[in-house]
mmCIF file of C-alpha atoms and ligand atoms in Angstrom:
data_model
loop_
_atom_site.group_PDB
_atom_site.id
_atom_site.type_symbol
_atom_site.label_atom_id
_atom_site.label_comp_id
_atom_site.label_asym_id
_atom_site.label_seq_id
_atom_site.Cartn_x
_atom_site.Cartn_y
_atom_site.Cartn_z
ATOM 1 C CA UNK A 1393 -14.560 -18.957 -26.098
ATOM 2 C CA UNK A 1394 -13.315 -15.487 -25.294
ATOM 3 C CA UNK A 1395 -10.006 -14.422 -26.751
ATOM 4 C CA UNK A 1396 -9.517 -12.045 -23.854
ATOM 5 C CA UNK A 1397 -6.682 -12.517 -21.407
ATOM 6 C CA UNK A 1398 -7.999 -13.088 -17.901
ATOM 7 C CA UNK A 1399 -7.730 -10.006 -15.663
ATOM 8 C CA UNK A 1400 -5.894 -12.183 -13.100
ATOM 9 C CA UNK A 1401 -3.232 -12.909 -15.687
ATOM 10 C CA UNK A 1402 -2.809 -9.282 -16.668
ATOM 11 C CA UNK A 1403 -2.393 -8.469 -12.961
ATOM 12 C CA UNK A 1404 0.184 -11.246 -12.521
ATOM 13 C CA UNK A 1405 2.150 -10.029 -15.524
ATOM 14 C CA UNK A 1406 2.021 -6.445 -14.364
ATOM 15 C CA UNK A 1407 3.156 -7.364 -10.834
ATOM 16 C CA UNK A 1408 6.067 -9.389 -12.239
ATOM 17 C CA UNK A 1409 7.072 -6.603 -14.638
ATOM 18 C CA UNK A 1410 6.903 -4.037 -11.832
ATOM 19 C CA UNK A 1411 9.049 -6.252 -9.625
ATOM 20 C CA UNK A 1412 11.665 -6.556 -12.394
ATOM 21 C CA UNK A 1413 11.654 -2.804 -12.927
ATOM 22 C CA UNK A 1414 11.967 -2.038 -9.207
ATOM 23 C CA UNK A 1415 14.760 -4.588 -8.808
ATOM 24 C CA UNK A 1416 16.704 -2.801 -11.521
ATOM 25 C CA UNK A 1417 15.955 0.638 -10.018
ATOM 26 C CA UNK A 1418 16.543 -0.187 -6.327
ATOM 27 C CA UNK A 1419 19.141 -2.955 -5.812
ATOM 28 C CA UNK A 1420 18.349 -3.122 -2.070
ATOM 29 C CA UNK A 1421 14.949 -4.506 -3.072
ATOM 30 C CA UNK A 1422 16.716 -7.581 -4.446
ATOM 31 C CA UNK A 1423 18.465 -8.006 -1.068
ATOM 32 C CA UNK A 1424 15.099 -7.864 0.697
ATOM 33 C CA UNK A 1425 13.709 -10.515 -1.649
ATOM 34 C CA UNK A 1426 16.678 -12.763 -0.884
ATOM 35 C CA UNK A 1427 16.251 -12.313 2.880
ATOM 36 C CA UNK A 1428 12.519 -12.934 2.763
ATOM 37 C CA UNK A 1429 13.043 -15.959 0.496
ATOM 38 C CA UNK A 1430 15.482 -17.506 3.004
ATOM 39 C CA UNK A 1431 13.294 -16.774 6.027
ATOM 40 C CA UNK A 1432 10.184 -18.161 4.314
ATOM 41 C CA UNK A 1433 11.998 -21.346 3.286
ATOM 42 C CA UNK A 1434 12.986 -21.840 6.958
ATOM 43 C CA UNK A 1435 9.497 -21.111 8.220
ATOM 44 C CA UNK A 1436 7.789 -23.374 5.670
ATOM 45 C CA UNK A 1437 4.028 -23.596 5.631
ATOM 46 C CA UNK A 1438 1.073 -23.343 3.354
ATOM 47 C CA UNK A 1439 0.399 -21.070 0.402
ATOM 48 C CA UNK A 1440 4.066 -21.109 -0.673
ATOM 49 C CA UNK A 1441 3.317 -20.395 -4.321
ATOM 50 C CA UNK A 1442 1.142 -17.418 -3.459
ATOM 51 C CA UNK A 1443 3.551 -15.988 -0.909
ATOM 52 C CA UNK A 1444 6.597 -16.263 -3.181
ATOM 53 C CA UNK A 1445 5.045 -13.806 -5.655
ATOM 54 C CA UNK A 1446 2.997 -11.753 -3.199
ATOM 55 C CA UNK A 1447 3.761 -8.008 -3.264
ATOM 56 C CA UNK A 1448 2.142 -4.715 -2.446
ATOM 57 C CA UNK A 1449 3.268 -1.420 -3.901
ATOM 58 C CA UNK A 1450 2.460 2.203 -3.127
ATOM 59 C CA UNK A 1451 1.992 5.312 -5.232
ATOM 60 C CA UNK A 1452 0.821 8.867 -4.485
ATOM 61 C CA UNK A 1453 -1.185 10.821 -7.043
ATOM 62 C CA UNK A 1454 -1.870 14.530 -7.208
ATOM 63 C CA UNK A 1455 -5.344 15.065 -8.663
ATOM 64 C CA UNK A 1456 -8.821 13.587 -8.817
ATOM 65 C CA UNK A 1457 -8.343 13.002 -12.534
ATOM 66 C CA UNK A 1458 -5.159 10.997 -11.912
ATOM 67 C CA UNK A 1459 -6.863 8.926 -9.226
ATOM 68 C CA UNK A 1460 -9.942 8.203 -11.339
ATOM 69 C CA UNK A 1461 -7.834 7.110 -14.315
ATOM 70 C CA UNK A 1462 -5.649 4.992 -12.037
ATOM 71 C CA UNK A 1463 -8.821 3.255 -10.810
ATOM 72 C CA UNK A 1464 -9.803 2.472 -14.414
ATOM 73 C CA UNK A 1465 -6.312 1.090 -15.118
ATOM 74 C CA UNK A 1466 -6.418 -1.138 -12.028
ATOM 75 C CA UNK A 1467 -9.896 -2.358 -12.996
ATOM 76 C CA UNK A 1468 -8.416 -3.807 -16.209
ATOM 77 C CA UNK A 1469 -6.297 -5.986 -13.882
ATOM 78 C CA UNK A 1470 -9.193 -7.002 -11.637
ATOM 79 C CA UNK A 1471 -8.189 -4.614 -8.837
ATOM 80 C CA UNK A 1472 -10.870 -2.592 -7.044
ATOM 81 C CA UNK A 1473 -10.596 0.131 -4.384
ATOM 82 C CA UNK A 1474 -11.037 -1.372 -0.917
ATOM 83 C CA UNK A 1475 -11.188 0.716 2.260
ATOM 84 C CA UNK A 1476 -10.591 4.377 3.051
ATOM 85 C CA UNK A 1477 -7.488 5.460 4.958
ATOM 86 C CA UNK A 1478 -7.261 8.938 6.402
ATOM 87 C CA UNK A 1479 -3.628 9.887 7.017
ATOM 88 C CA UNK A 1480 -4.300 13.501 8.067
ATOM 89 C CA UNK A 1481 -4.564 12.661 11.794
ATOM 90 C CA UNK A 1482 -1.017 11.299 11.490
ATOM 91 C CA UNK A 1483 0.181 14.567 9.966
ATOM 92 C CA UNK A 1484 0.360 13.351 6.367
ATOM 93 C CA UNK A 1485 -1.684 15.427 3.860
ATOM 94 C CA UNK A 1486 -3.157 12.509 1.882
ATOM 95 C CA UNK A 1487 -6.017 10.052 1.998
ATOM 96 C CA UNK A 1488 -5.891 6.640 0.424
ATOM 97 C CA UNK A 1489 -7.421 3.378 -0.678
ATOM 98 C CA UNK A 1490 -5.981 -0.017 -1.597
ATOM 99 C CA UNK A 1491 -6.595 -1.449 -5.064
ATOM 100 C CA UNK A 1492 -6.725 -5.217 -4.836
ATOM 101 C CA UNK A 1493 -8.487 -8.362 -6.052
ATOM 102 C CA UNK A 1494 -11.649 -9.118 -4.063
ATOM 103 C CA UNK A 1495 -12.356 -12.821 -3.943
ATOM 104 C CA UNK A 1496 -10.666 -15.935 -2.594
ATOM 105 C CA UNK A 1497 -10.091 -17.258 -6.113
ATOM 106 C CA UNK A 1498 -8.638 -14.039 -7.521
ATOM 107 C CA UNK A 1499 -6.484 -13.444 -4.420
ATOM 108 C CA UNK A 1500 -5.152 -16.974 -4.813
ATOM 109 C CA UNK A 1501 -4.419 -16.355 -8.503
ATOM 110 C CA UNK A 1502 -2.341 -13.280 -7.655
ATOM 111 C CA UNK A 1503 -2.794 -11.116 -4.545
ATOM 112 C CA UNK A 1504 -1.010 -8.016 -5.907
ATOM 113 C CA UNK A 1505 -2.285 -4.795 -4.312
ATOM 114 C CA UNK A 1506 -1.397 -1.126 -4.447
ATOM 115 C CA UNK A 1507 -1.816 1.412 -1.650
ATOM 116 C CA UNK A 1508 -2.795 4.554 -3.536
ATOM 117 C CA UNK A 1509 -2.790 7.967 -1.886
ATOM 118 C CA UNK A 1510 -4.296 11.225 -3.133
ATOM 119 C CA UNK A 1511 -2.853 14.605 -2.166
ATOM 120 C CA UNK A 1512 -5.292 16.713 -0.149
ATOM 121 C CA UNK A 1513 -5.004 20.146 -1.704
ATOM 122 C CA UNK A 1514 -7.211 21.518 1.081
ATOM 123 C CA UNK A 1515 -4.404 20.797 3.555
ATOM 124 C CA UNK A 1516 -1.931 23.048 1.754
ATOM 125 C CA UNK A 1517 -2.079 26.071 4.050
ATOM 126 C CA UNK A 1518 -0.515 28.646 1.722
ATOM 127 C CA UNK A 1519 -3.179 29.717 -0.815
ATOM 128 C CA UNK A 1520 -0.686 30.917 -3.435
ATOM 129 C CA UNK A 1521 1.212 27.646 -3.250
ATOM 130 C CA UNK A 1522 -2.060 25.722 -3.424
ATOM 131 C CA UNK A 1523 -2.877 27.437 -6.746
ATOM 132 C CA UNK A 1524 0.617 26.781 -8.019
ATOM 133 C CA UNK A 1525 0.356 23.082 -7.113
ATOM 134 C CA UNK A 1526 -2.902 22.846 -9.054
ATOM 135 C CA UNK A 1527 -1.306 24.546 -12.071
ATOM 136 C CA UNK A 1528 1.803 22.290 -12.007
ATOM 137 C CA UNK A 1529 -0.312 19.145 -11.753
ATOM 138 C CA UNK A 1530 -2.706 20.313 -14.485
ATOM 139 C CA UNK A 1531 0.246 20.440 -16.897
ATOM 140 C CA UNK A 1532 1.322 16.825 -16.454
ATOM 141 C CA UNK A 1533 -0.069 13.620 -17.947
ATOM 142 C CA UNK A 1534 1.032 10.589 -15.904
ATOM 143 C CA UNK A 1535 -0.204 8.047 -18.468
ATOM 144 C CA UNK A 1536 1.300 7.447 -21.897
ATOM 145 C CA UNK A 1537 -1.284 7.698 -24.734
ATOM 146 C CA UNK A 1538 -1.125 3.957 -25.435
ATOM 147 C CA UNK A 1539 -2.139 3.166 -21.849
ATOM 148 C CA UNK A 1540 -5.140 5.510 -22.069
ATOM 149 C CA UNK A 1541 -6.203 3.989 -25.396
ATOM 150 C CA UNK A 1542 -5.961 0.438 -24.070
ATOM 151 C CA UNK A 1543 -7.903 1.265 -20.893
ATOM 152 C CA UNK A 1544 -10.701 2.693 -23.061
ATOM 153 C CA UNK A 1545 -10.529 -0.338 -25.367
ATOM 154 C CA UNK A 1546 -10.758 -2.777 -22.450
ATOM 155 C CA UNK A 1547 -13.770 -0.896 -21.101
ATOM 156 C CA UNK A 1548 -15.474 -0.826 -24.485
ATOM 157 C CA UNK A 1549 -14.791 -4.447 -25.491
ATOM 158 C CA UNK A 1550 -14.847 -6.045 -22.041
ATOM 159 C CA UNK A 1551 -11.221 -7.167 -22.103
ATOM 160 C CA UNK A 1552 -7.896 -7.241 -23.927
ATOM 161 C CA UNK A 1553 -6.496 -9.856 -26.287
ATOM 162 C CA UNK A 1554 -2.988 -11.248 -25.861
ATOM 163 C CA UNK A 1555 -1.017 -8.614 -27.772
ATOM 164 C CA UNK A 1556 -3.011 -5.748 -26.308
ATOM 165 C CA UNK A 1557 -2.656 -7.105 -22.772
ATOM 166 C CA UNK A 1558 1.133 -7.185 -23.167
ATOM 167 C CA UNK A 1559 1.095 -3.676 -24.621
ATOM 168 C CA UNK A 1560 -1.086 -2.500 -21.717
ATOM 169 C CA UNK A 1561 1.349 -3.905 -19.141
ATOM 170 C CA UNK A 1562 4.344 -2.152 -20.659
ATOM 171 C CA UNK A 1563 2.459 1.105 -21.276
ATOM 172 C CA UNK A 1564 1.110 1.244 -17.711
ATOM 173 C CA UNK A 1565 4.545 0.437 -16.301
ATOM 174 C CA UNK A 1566 5.695 3.855 -17.536
ATOM 175 C CA UNK A 1567 3.417 5.545 -14.984
ATOM 176 C CA UNK A 1568 5.204 3.706 -12.136
ATOM 177 C CA UNK A 1569 8.719 4.399 -13.370
ATOM 178 C CA UNK A 1570 11.131 6.666 -11.485
ATOM 179 C CA UNK A 1571 12.145 9.869 -13.271
ATOM 180 C CA UNK A 1572 15.139 11.649 -11.833
ATOM 181 C CA UNK A 1573 14.232 14.823 -13.764
ATOM 182 C CA UNK A 1574 11.914 17.027 -11.735
ATOM 183 C CA UNK A 1575 9.419 19.244 -13.573
ATOM 184 C CA UNK A 1576 10.011 22.229 -11.291
ATOM 185 C CA UNK A 1577 12.936 24.474 -10.360
ATOM 186 C CA UNK A 1578 14.964 23.900 -7.212
ATOM 187 C CA UNK A 1579 13.286 26.933 -5.632
ATOM 188 C CA UNK A 1580 9.772 25.607 -6.292
ATOM 189 C CA UNK A 1581 10.829 22.195 -4.989
ATOM 190 C CA UNK A 1582 12.066 23.853 -1.769
ATOM 191 C CA UNK A 1583 8.779 25.712 -1.326
ATOM 192 C CA UNK A 1584 6.799 22.496 -1.828
ATOM 193 C CA UNK A 1585 9.060 20.593 0.558
ATOM 194 C CA UNK A 1586 8.810 23.340 3.160
ATOM 195 C CA UNK A 1587 5.037 22.863 3.119
ATOM 196 C CA UNK A 1588 5.508 19.073 3.474
ATOM 197 C CA UNK A 1589 8.184 16.793 2.036
ATOM 198 C CA UNK A 1590 5.501 14.499 0.728
ATOM 199 C CA UNK A 1591 3.954 17.340 -1.277
ATOM 200 C CA UNK A 1592 7.276 17.809 -3.069
ATOM 201 C CA UNK A 1593 7.395 14.076 -3.814
ATOM 202 C CA UNK A 1594 3.887 14.120 -5.276
ATOM 203 C CA UNK A 1595 4.054 17.389 -7.209
ATOM 204 C CA UNK A 1596 7.631 17.903 -8.415
ATOM 205 C CA UNK A 1597 8.007 14.890 -10.698
ATOM 206 C CA UNK A 1598 6.574 13.629 -13.980
ATOM 207 C CA UNK A 1599 4.608 10.835 -12.418
ATOM 208 C CA UNK A 1600 3.713 8.862 -9.281
ATOM 209 C CA UNK A 1601 6.823 6.645 -9.222
ATOM 210 C CA UNK A 1602 6.319 3.480 -7.211
ATOM 211 C CA UNK A 1603 7.884 4.232 -3.827
ATOM 212 C CA UNK A 1604 8.151 0.695 -2.436
ATOM 213 C CA UNK A 1605 7.264 -2.873 -3.350
ATOM 214 C CA UNK A 1606 6.779 -5.117 -0.368
ATOM 215 C CA UNK A 1607 7.298 -8.882 -0.222
ATOM 216 C CA UNK A 1608 5.441 -10.908 2.412
ATOM 217 C CA UNK A 1609 7.417 -12.806 5.017
ATOM 218 C CA UNK A 1610 6.247 -15.631 7.266
ATOM 219 C CA UNK A 1611 8.468 -14.440 10.147
ATOM 220 C CA UNK A 1612 9.054 -10.705 10.297
ATOM 221 C CA UNK A 1613 11.146 -10.841 13.470
ATOM 222 C CA UNK A 1614 13.612 -13.201 11.770
ATOM 223 C CA UNK A 1615 13.557 -11.108 8.589
ATOM 224 C CA UNK A 1616 14.161 -7.881 10.563
ATOM 225 C CA UNK A 1617 17.139 -9.494 12.321
ATOM 226 C CA UNK A 1618 18.499 -10.676 8.965
ATOM 227 C CA UNK A 1619 18.130 -7.152 7.523
ATOM 228 C CA UNK A 1620 20.162 -5.770 10.415
ATOM 229 C CA UNK A 1621 22.775 -8.529 10.106
ATOM 230 C CA UNK A 1622 23.308 -7.475 6.504
ATOM 231 C CA UNK A 1623 23.741 -3.865 7.528
ATOM 232 C CA UNK A 1624 20.421 -2.677 6.069
ATOM 233 C CA UNK A 1625 19.213 0.483 7.820
ATOM 234 C CA UNK A 1626 15.894 -0.931 9.058
ATOM 235 C CA UNK A 1627 13.645 1.228 11.226
ATOM 236 C CA UNK A 1628 13.692 0.480 14.943
ATOM 237 C CA UNK A 1629 10.200 -0.822 15.588
ATOM 238 C CA UNK A 1630 7.936 -3.194 13.750
ATOM 239 C CA UNK A 1631 4.569 -1.520 13.024
ATOM 240 C CA UNK A 1632 1.394 -3.307 14.075
ATOM 241 C CA UNK A 1633 0.630 -5.803 16.832
ATOM 242 C CA UNK A 1634 3.493 -7.337 18.840
ATOM 243 C CA UNK A 1635 4.670 -10.881 17.996
ATOM 244 C CA UNK A 1636 2.030 -13.507 18.817
ATOM 245 C CA UNK A 1637 1.351 -17.238 18.487
ATOM 246 C CA UNK A 1638 -1.639 -16.560 16.206
ATOM 247 C CA UNK A 1639 -0.684 -13.597 13.990
ATOM 248 C CA UNK A 1640 -3.385 -10.988 13.416
ATOM 249 C CA UNK A 1641 -3.698 -8.183 10.873
ATOM 250 C CA UNK A 1642 -0.387 -6.903 9.621
ATOM 251 C CA UNK A 1643 3.136 -6.321 10.923
ATOM 252 C CA UNK A 1644 5.515 -4.228 8.834
ATOM 253 C CA UNK A 1645 8.995 -2.798 8.890
ATOM 254 C CA UNK A 1646 10.970 -0.776 6.371
ATOM 255 C CA UNK A 1647 14.433 0.438 5.518
ATOM 256 C CA UNK A 1648 14.918 4.150 5.176
ATOM 257 C CA UNK A 1649 14.418 5.952 1.905
ATOM 258 C CA UNK A 1650 17.339 6.270 -0.455
ATOM 259 C CA UNK A 1651 18.814 9.707 -0.901
ATOM 260 C CA UNK A 1652 18.898 10.061 -4.673
ATOM 261 C CA UNK A 1653 20.365 12.499 -7.150
ATOM 262 C CA UNK A 1654 17.729 14.381 -9.153
ATOM 263 C CA UNK A 1655 17.767 17.169 -11.733
ATOM 264 C CA UNK A 1656 15.503 20.130 -11.146
ATOM 265 C CA UNK A 1657 14.491 22.251 -14.127
ATOM 266 C CA UNK A 1658 17.496 24.466 -13.430
ATOM 267 C CA UNK A 1659 20.106 22.708 -11.245
ATOM 268 C CA UNK A 1660 20.949 19.322 -9.739
ATOM 269 C CA UNK A 1661 19.759 18.292 -6.273
ATOM 270 C CA UNK A 1662 18.679 15.428 -4.068
ATOM 271 C CA UNK A 1663 15.396 13.777 -3.116
ATOM 272 C CA UNK A 1664 14.359 10.875 -0.894
ATOM 273 C CA UNK A 1665 11.513 8.910 -2.389
ATOM 274 C CA UNK A 1666 11.988 5.201 -2.533
ATOM 275 C CA UNK A 1667 12.367 2.752 0.294
ATOM 276 C CA UNK A 1668 11.971 -0.921 1.140
ATOM 277 C CA UNK A 1669 9.424 -2.656 3.310
ATOM 278 C CA UNK A 1670 8.537 -6.181 4.382
ATOM 279 C CA UNK A 1671 5.355 -7.414 6.003
ATOM 280 C CA UNK A 1672 3.835 -10.386 7.751
ATOM 281 C CA UNK A 1673 0.108 -11.001 7.460
ATOM 282 C CA UNK A 1674 -2.179 -12.609 10.005
ATOM 283 C CA UNK A 1675 -5.873 -13.156 10.593
ATOM 284 C CA UNK A 1676 -8.509 -10.685 9.441
ATOM 285 C CA UNK A 1677 -10.383 -9.295 12.450
ATOM 286 C CA UNK A 1678 -14.149 -8.963 12.667
ATOM 287 C CA UNK A 1679 -15.537 -5.524 13.595
ATOM 288 C CA UNK A 1680 -15.543 -6.743 17.209
ATOM 289 C CA UNK A 1681 -11.909 -7.860 16.958
ATOM 290 C CA UNK A 1682 -10.899 -4.631 15.254
ATOM 291 C CA UNK A 1683 -12.600 -2.546 17.940
ATOM 292 C CA UNK A 1684 -10.585 -4.424 20.565
ATOM 293 C CA UNK A 1685 -7.389 -3.975 18.551
ATOM 294 C CA UNK A 1686 -7.962 -0.228 18.134
ATOM 295 C CA UNK A 1687 -8.733 0.156 21.833
ATOM 296 C CA UNK A 1688 -5.524 -1.641 22.823
ATOM 297 C CA UNK A 1689 -3.519 0.324 20.270
ATOM 298 C CA UNK A 1690 -4.732 3.578 21.828
ATOM 299 C CA UNK A 1691 -3.786 2.282 25.305
ATOM 300 C CA UNK A 1692 -0.403 1.092 24.086
ATOM 301 C CA UNK A 1693 0.514 4.650 23.160
ATOM 302 C CA UNK A 1694 0.867 5.396 26.852
ATOM 303 C CA UNK A 1695 2.284 2.109 28.021
ATOM 304 C CA UNK A 1696 4.075 -1.118 27.362
ATOM 305 C CA UNK A 1697 2.741 -2.470 24.075
ATOM 306 C CA UNK A 1698 3.398 -6.102 24.935
ATOM 307 C CA UNK A 1699 1.628 -5.891 28.272
ATOM 308 C CA UNK A 1700 -1.339 -4.035 26.773
ATOM 309 C CA UNK A 1701 -1.773 -6.507 23.899
ATOM 310 C CA UNK A 1702 -1.754 -9.453 26.300
ATOM 311 C CA UNK A 1703 -5.475 -8.638 26.571
ATOM 312 C CA UNK A 1704 -5.980 -9.821 22.973
ATOM 313 C CA UNK A 1705 -6.601 -13.605 23.083
ATOM 314 C CA UNK A 1706 -3.822 -15.565 21.395
ATOM 315 C CA UNK A 1707 -5.215 -19.026 20.770
ATOM 316 C CA UNK A 1708 -7.387 -20.065 17.874
ATOM 317 C CA UNK A 1709 -10.310 -21.562 19.833
ATOM 318 C CA UNK A 1710 -10.736 -18.409 21.928
ATOM 319 C CA UNK A 1711 -10.356 -16.074 18.948
ATOM 320 C CA UNK A 1712 -13.070 -18.038 17.157
ATOM 321 C CA UNK A 1713 -15.340 -18.477 20.153
ATOM 322 C CA UNK A 1714 -15.246 -14.776 20.954
ATOM 323 C CA UNK A 1715 -15.897 -13.858 17.324
ATOM 324 C CA UNK A 1716 -12.693 -11.803 17.016
ATOM 325 C CA UNK A 1717 -11.406 -13.232 13.708
ATOM 326 C CA UNK A 1718 -12.898 -14.435 10.424
ATOM 327 C CA UNK A 1719 -12.386 -18.131 9.690
ATOM 328 C CA UNK A 1720 -13.001 -20.583 6.897
ATOM 329 C CA UNK A 1721 -12.931 -24.341 6.638
ATOM 330 C CA UNK A 1722 -9.406 -25.539 5.841
ATOM 331 C CA UNK A 1723 -7.555 -28.835 5.521
ATOM 332 C CA UNK A 1724 -7.601 -29.472 9.262
ATOM 333 C CA UNK A 1725 -10.603 -27.685 10.666
ATOM 334 C CA UNK A 1726 -11.225 -23.982 10.918
ATOM 335 C CA UNK A 1727 -8.407 -21.669 9.813
ATOM 336 C CA UNK A 1728 -8.049 -17.884 9.956
ATOM 337 C CA UNK A 1729 -8.797 -15.843 6.844
ATOM 338 C CA UNK A 1730 -5.758 -13.730 5.954
ATOM 339 C CA UNK A 1731 -5.958 -9.955 6.341
ATOM 340 C CA UNK A 1732 -5.611 -8.490 2.831
ATOM 341 C CA UNK A 1733 -5.700 -4.784 3.696
ATOM 342 C CA UNK A 1734 -3.619 -2.122 5.459
ATOM 343 C CA UNK A 1735 -3.559 -0.308 8.797
ATOM 344 C CA UNK A 1736 -3.748 3.484 8.943
ATOM 345 C CA UNK A 1737 -1.470 3.765 11.994
ATOM 346 C CA UNK A 1738 1.152 1.486 10.413
ATOM 347 C CA UNK A 1739 0.891 3.319 7.104
ATOM 348 C CA UNK A 1740 1.444 6.586 8.959
ATOM 349 C CA UNK A 1741 4.487 5.069 10.662
ATOM 350 C CA UNK A 1742 5.837 3.982 7.277
ATOM 351 C CA UNK A 1743 5.251 7.442 5.778
ATOM 352 C CA UNK A 1744 6.873 9.147 8.796
ATOM 353 C CA UNK A 1745 9.912 6.891 8.917
ATOM 354 C CA UNK A 1746 10.740 8.100 5.452
ATOM 355 C CA UNK A 1747 10.389 11.748 6.325
ATOM 356 C CA UNK A 1748 13.142 11.939 8.924
ATOM 357 C CA UNK A 1749 13.680 15.531 9.928
ATOM 358 C CA UNK A 1750 10.194 16.558 8.801
ATOM 359 C CA UNK A 1751 8.400 18.570 11.484
ATOM 360 C CA UNK A 1752 5.286 16.794 12.641
ATOM 361 C CA UNK A 1753 2.205 18.570 11.158
ATOM 362 C CA UNK A 1754 -1.059 18.968 12.928
ATOM 363 C CA UNK A 1755 -4.007 18.888 10.548
ATOM 364 C CA UNK A 1756 -7.137 19.763 12.473
ATOM 365 C CA UNK A 1757 -9.551 18.467 9.876
ATOM 366 C CA UNK A 1758 -12.414 16.120 9.405
ATOM 367 C CA UNK A 1759 -11.725 12.963 7.455
ATOM 368 C CA UNK A 1760 -13.112 13.226 4.009
ATOM 369 C CA UNK A 1761 -14.200 9.897 2.570
ATOM 370 C CA UNK A 1762 -16.965 11.547 0.522
ATOM 371 C CA UNK A 1763 -14.461 13.902 -1.149
ATOM 372 C CA UNK A 1764 -12.121 10.977 -1.811
ATOM 373 C CA UNK A 1765 -14.928 8.987 -3.417
ATOM 374 C CA UNK A 1766 -15.956 11.940 -5.577
ATOM 375 C CA UNK A 1767 -12.353 12.130 -6.826
ATOM 376 C CA UNK A 1768 -12.229 8.371 -7.363
ATOM 377 C CA UNK A 1769 -15.499 8.415 -9.266
ATOM 378 C CA UNK A 1770 -17.046 5.658 -7.167
ATOM 379 C CA UNK A 1771 -17.460 4.412 -3.610
ATOM 380 C CA UNK A 1772 -14.728 2.343 -1.975
ATOM 381 C CA UNK A 1773 -15.619 -1.227 -1.006
ATOM 382 C CA UNK A 1774 -16.036 -2.076 2.673
ATOM 383 C CA UNK A 1775 -13.336 -4.640 3.569
ATOM 384 C CA UNK A 1776 -15.446 -6.176 6.359
ATOM 385 C CA UNK A 1777 -18.131 -7.096 3.826
ATOM 386 C CA UNK A 1778 -15.518 -8.939 1.743
ATOM 387 C CA UNK A 1779 -14.222 -10.952 4.710
ATOM 388 C CA UNK A 1780 -17.733 -11.735 5.874
ATOM 389 C CA UNK A 1781 -18.541 -13.095 2.409
ATOM 390 C CA UNK A 1782 -15.487 -15.401 2.552
ATOM 391 C CA UNK A 1783 -16.047 -16.548 6.130
ATOM 392 C CA UNK A 1784 -18.097 -19.284 7.627
ATOM 393 C CA UNK A 1785 -19.835 -18.180 10.734
ATOM 394 C CA UNK A 1786 -18.929 -20.586 13.505
ATOM 395 C CA UNK A 1787 -21.660 -21.888 15.801
ATOM 396 C CA UNK A 1788 -22.818 -19.088 18.027
ATOM 397 C CA UNK A 1789 -21.525 -19.458 21.563
ATOM 398 C CA UNK A 1790 -23.906 -19.957 24.399
ATOM 399 C CA UNK A 1791 -22.507 -19.374 27.825
HETATM 400 C C1 OOG B 600 2.292 4.437 1.511
HETATM 401 C C2 OOG B 600 2.506 4.002 2.919
HETATM 402 C C3 OOG B 600 1.495 2.939 3.314
HETATM 403 C C4 OOG B 600 1.727 0.488 3.957
HETATM 404 O O1 OOG B 600 2.248 -0.607 3.715
HETATM 405 O O2 OOG B 600 1.091 0.717 4.990
HETATM 406 C C5 OOG B 600 1.896 1.554 2.954
HETATM 407 C C6 OOG B 600 3.278 5.431 0.988
HETATM 408 O O3 OOG B 600 4.321 5.684 1.630
HETATM 409 O O4 OOG B 600 3.007 5.963 -0.096
HETATM 410 O O5 OOG B 600 2.378 1.259 1.917
HETATM 411 NI NI1 NI B 601 3.621 -0.499 2.212
#
């Protein structure tokens, strides 16, 4: 028998520790948890144990080296990079992946995932500033030595024993912690922020502080209303598809970033970094379903979203018959497989809502999955392949 702690357990402990840390750092997060808890109790339903602990977080790293080491740290917790998200078309100078567990069993054990973005240095227009960014980032180490040692140990031995797993969780937590002391002067911060506010957030601090931790709700419209009723400054629109009878993909909303006191290397100042978000998850779409969704989303930009999305079937038999969603066998017949990933347009909306006042950038650039994968040190996993492996293929339709 192995004396190693299961990766699922390390992930569960890390997610719980992160939640405790974020609750202490951002009290509004505790309010969101209370609201979501109430709404979910009202809504009832399956998977209650999973949903009560289900969270996703987000971090933004500055260099290939940081991303590659992050990937090794997540691997210790059974989290692998799934999908490639290009945020440049939305005017955000990053590209991203989501680290998450891959299989039905490991998702059921603990579905914790982290949306992880990498700064695109090539999108920093000012060459002198680009060099300075590289120099600032080269000077920082976002992992404490103990975390690096334990990652290497886990890789060498194939796992971590009880004491080491606990030590790993607390050492890695340091990388996600907020530091109000910036590493740069106020003037450098201003120059970074003038290039893009997100660049200042990524470059000016000691590490990639977690910027939100999102609980999952079973009824986002009710949760959004409850946020408003409590006076929480929620953004106006819910990202993703409009409300439906059979939820698909992902719907998200957030409250605006906190304006926080920071200390630059020379003087005091302010920075907006951390915010709150809630999400509702629906069925994973097949490539055919996703193509339809993307087509409608493009149309909805010029029209009434609700009317446009009426073209997406909203009853289970039709969704299955037309091969639009992935399904598995459940307690009473076929049931949708939950979408476990993110949406680039929604992510862009979440980024933008926290950059109020930021001029909209226009990055005329090709997406760069190959460059992202070189930085990561491996290829990202195709989410469709994961859903297909979990799904049963219903009888083909003959008409
Ligand atoms: C990540 C934004 C993306 C989501 O839920 O789509 C995201 C960030 O702001 O760093 O978390
Ligand atoms: Ni998020």
